[in-house]
Coordinates of C-alpha atoms in Angstrom, one line a residue:
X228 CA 0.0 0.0 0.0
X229 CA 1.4 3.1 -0.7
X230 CA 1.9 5.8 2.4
X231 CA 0.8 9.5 1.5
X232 CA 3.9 10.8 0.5
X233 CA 4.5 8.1 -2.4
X234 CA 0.6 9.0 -3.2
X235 CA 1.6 13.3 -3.4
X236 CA 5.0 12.2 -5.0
X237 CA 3.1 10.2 -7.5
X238 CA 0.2 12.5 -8.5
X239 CA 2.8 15.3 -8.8
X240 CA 4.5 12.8 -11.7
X241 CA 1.5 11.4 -13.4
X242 CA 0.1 15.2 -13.4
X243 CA 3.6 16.3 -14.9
X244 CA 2.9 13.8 -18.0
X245 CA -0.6 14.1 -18.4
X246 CA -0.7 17.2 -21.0
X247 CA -0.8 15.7 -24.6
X248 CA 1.9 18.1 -25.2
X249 CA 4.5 16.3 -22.6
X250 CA 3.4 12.9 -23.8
X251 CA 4.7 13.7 -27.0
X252 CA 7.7 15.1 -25.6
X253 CA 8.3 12.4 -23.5
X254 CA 7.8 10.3 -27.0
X255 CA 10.2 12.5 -28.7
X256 CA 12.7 11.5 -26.0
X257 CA 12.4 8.2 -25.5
X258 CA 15.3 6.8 -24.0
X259 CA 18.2 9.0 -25.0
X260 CA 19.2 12.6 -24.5
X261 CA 18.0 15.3 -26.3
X262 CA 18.6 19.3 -27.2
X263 CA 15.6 21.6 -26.7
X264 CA 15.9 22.6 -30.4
X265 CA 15.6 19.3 -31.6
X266 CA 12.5 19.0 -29.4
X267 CA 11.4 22.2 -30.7
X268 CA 11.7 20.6 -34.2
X269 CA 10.6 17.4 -33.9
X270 CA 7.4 18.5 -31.5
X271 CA 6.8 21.5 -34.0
X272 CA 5.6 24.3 -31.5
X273 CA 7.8 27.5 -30.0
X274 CA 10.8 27.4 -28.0
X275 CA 9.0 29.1 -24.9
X276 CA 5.8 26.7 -25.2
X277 CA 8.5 23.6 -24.9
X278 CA 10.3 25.2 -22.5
X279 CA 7.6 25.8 -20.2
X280 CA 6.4 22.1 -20.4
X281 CA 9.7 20.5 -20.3
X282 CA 10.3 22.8 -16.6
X283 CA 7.0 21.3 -16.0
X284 CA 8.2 18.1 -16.1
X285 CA 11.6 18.7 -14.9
X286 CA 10.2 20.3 -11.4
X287 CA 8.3 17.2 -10.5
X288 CA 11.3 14.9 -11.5
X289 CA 10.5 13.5 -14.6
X290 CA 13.1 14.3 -16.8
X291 CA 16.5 15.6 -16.1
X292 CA 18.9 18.0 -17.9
X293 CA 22.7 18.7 -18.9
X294 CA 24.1 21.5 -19.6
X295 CA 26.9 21.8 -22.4
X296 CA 28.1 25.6 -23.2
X297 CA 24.8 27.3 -24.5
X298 CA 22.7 23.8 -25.2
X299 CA 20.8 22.4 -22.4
X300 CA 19.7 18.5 -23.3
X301 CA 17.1 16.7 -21.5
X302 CA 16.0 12.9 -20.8
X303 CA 13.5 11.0 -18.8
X304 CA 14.8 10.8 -15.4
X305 CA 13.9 7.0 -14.8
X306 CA 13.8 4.8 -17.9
X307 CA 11.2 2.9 -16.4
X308 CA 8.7 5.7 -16.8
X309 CA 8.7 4.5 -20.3
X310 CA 7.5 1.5 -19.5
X311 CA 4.8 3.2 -17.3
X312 CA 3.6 4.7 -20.3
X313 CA 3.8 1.6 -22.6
X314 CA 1.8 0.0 -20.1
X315 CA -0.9 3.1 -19.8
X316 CA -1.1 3.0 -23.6
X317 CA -2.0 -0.8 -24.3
X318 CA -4.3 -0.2 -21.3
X319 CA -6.0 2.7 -22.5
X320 CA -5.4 2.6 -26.3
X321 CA -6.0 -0.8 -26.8
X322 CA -2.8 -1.4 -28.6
X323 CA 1.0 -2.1 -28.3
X324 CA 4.5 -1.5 -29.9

C-alpha cells in the first residue's frame, strides 16, 4: 500500500505527463538525451511553449537535464517511466509496440 507521501510524489508525476503536449515530448525523448531545439523541431511548436512544459516536467522529477556551453539536453529521469507509459497505452489505447 502506498503511504501519503508516495501517493503526493506520485500524483505530482503522473500530473507532470498528463498534458498531450508532454506525452509527445516524452515520446520525442524516448530513451536518450536530447537538445531543446531538436524537441522544438521534432514537436513542431515554440521554443518558450517547450520550455515551459519541459520545466514542467523537470520540477516534478521527470526528466533531467545537462548542460553543455549554451545547449541544455534533457531525458526521462527514470527509464522505467517508459514503460509506465507503454503500459498506460495498451491499457488505454487498446494497442502495443
Amino acid at each position: 500500500m502506498f503511504n501519503d507521501d508516495q501517493i503526493e510524489q506520485t500524483s505530482r508525476a503522473m500530473k507532470a505527463m498528463s498534458h498531450p503536449l508532454r506525452l509527445k515530448i516524452i515520446s520525442v525523448l524516448e530513451d536518450r538525451e536530447v537538445s531543446v531545439q531538436d524537441i522544438v523541431e521534432q514537436v513542431g511548436t515554440s521554443k518558450s511553449n517547450i520550455s515551459q512544459h519541459l520545466a514542467i516536467m523537470r520540477d516534478k522529477g521527470v526528466l533531467r537535464t545537462r548542460k553543455d556551453a549554451n545547449r541544455v539536453y534533457y531525458r526521462v529521469g527514470d527509464i522505467r517511466t517508459l514503460d509506465v507509459l507503454r503500459m498506460m497505452r495498451e491499457v488505454f489505447c487498446g494497442f502495443g509496440e
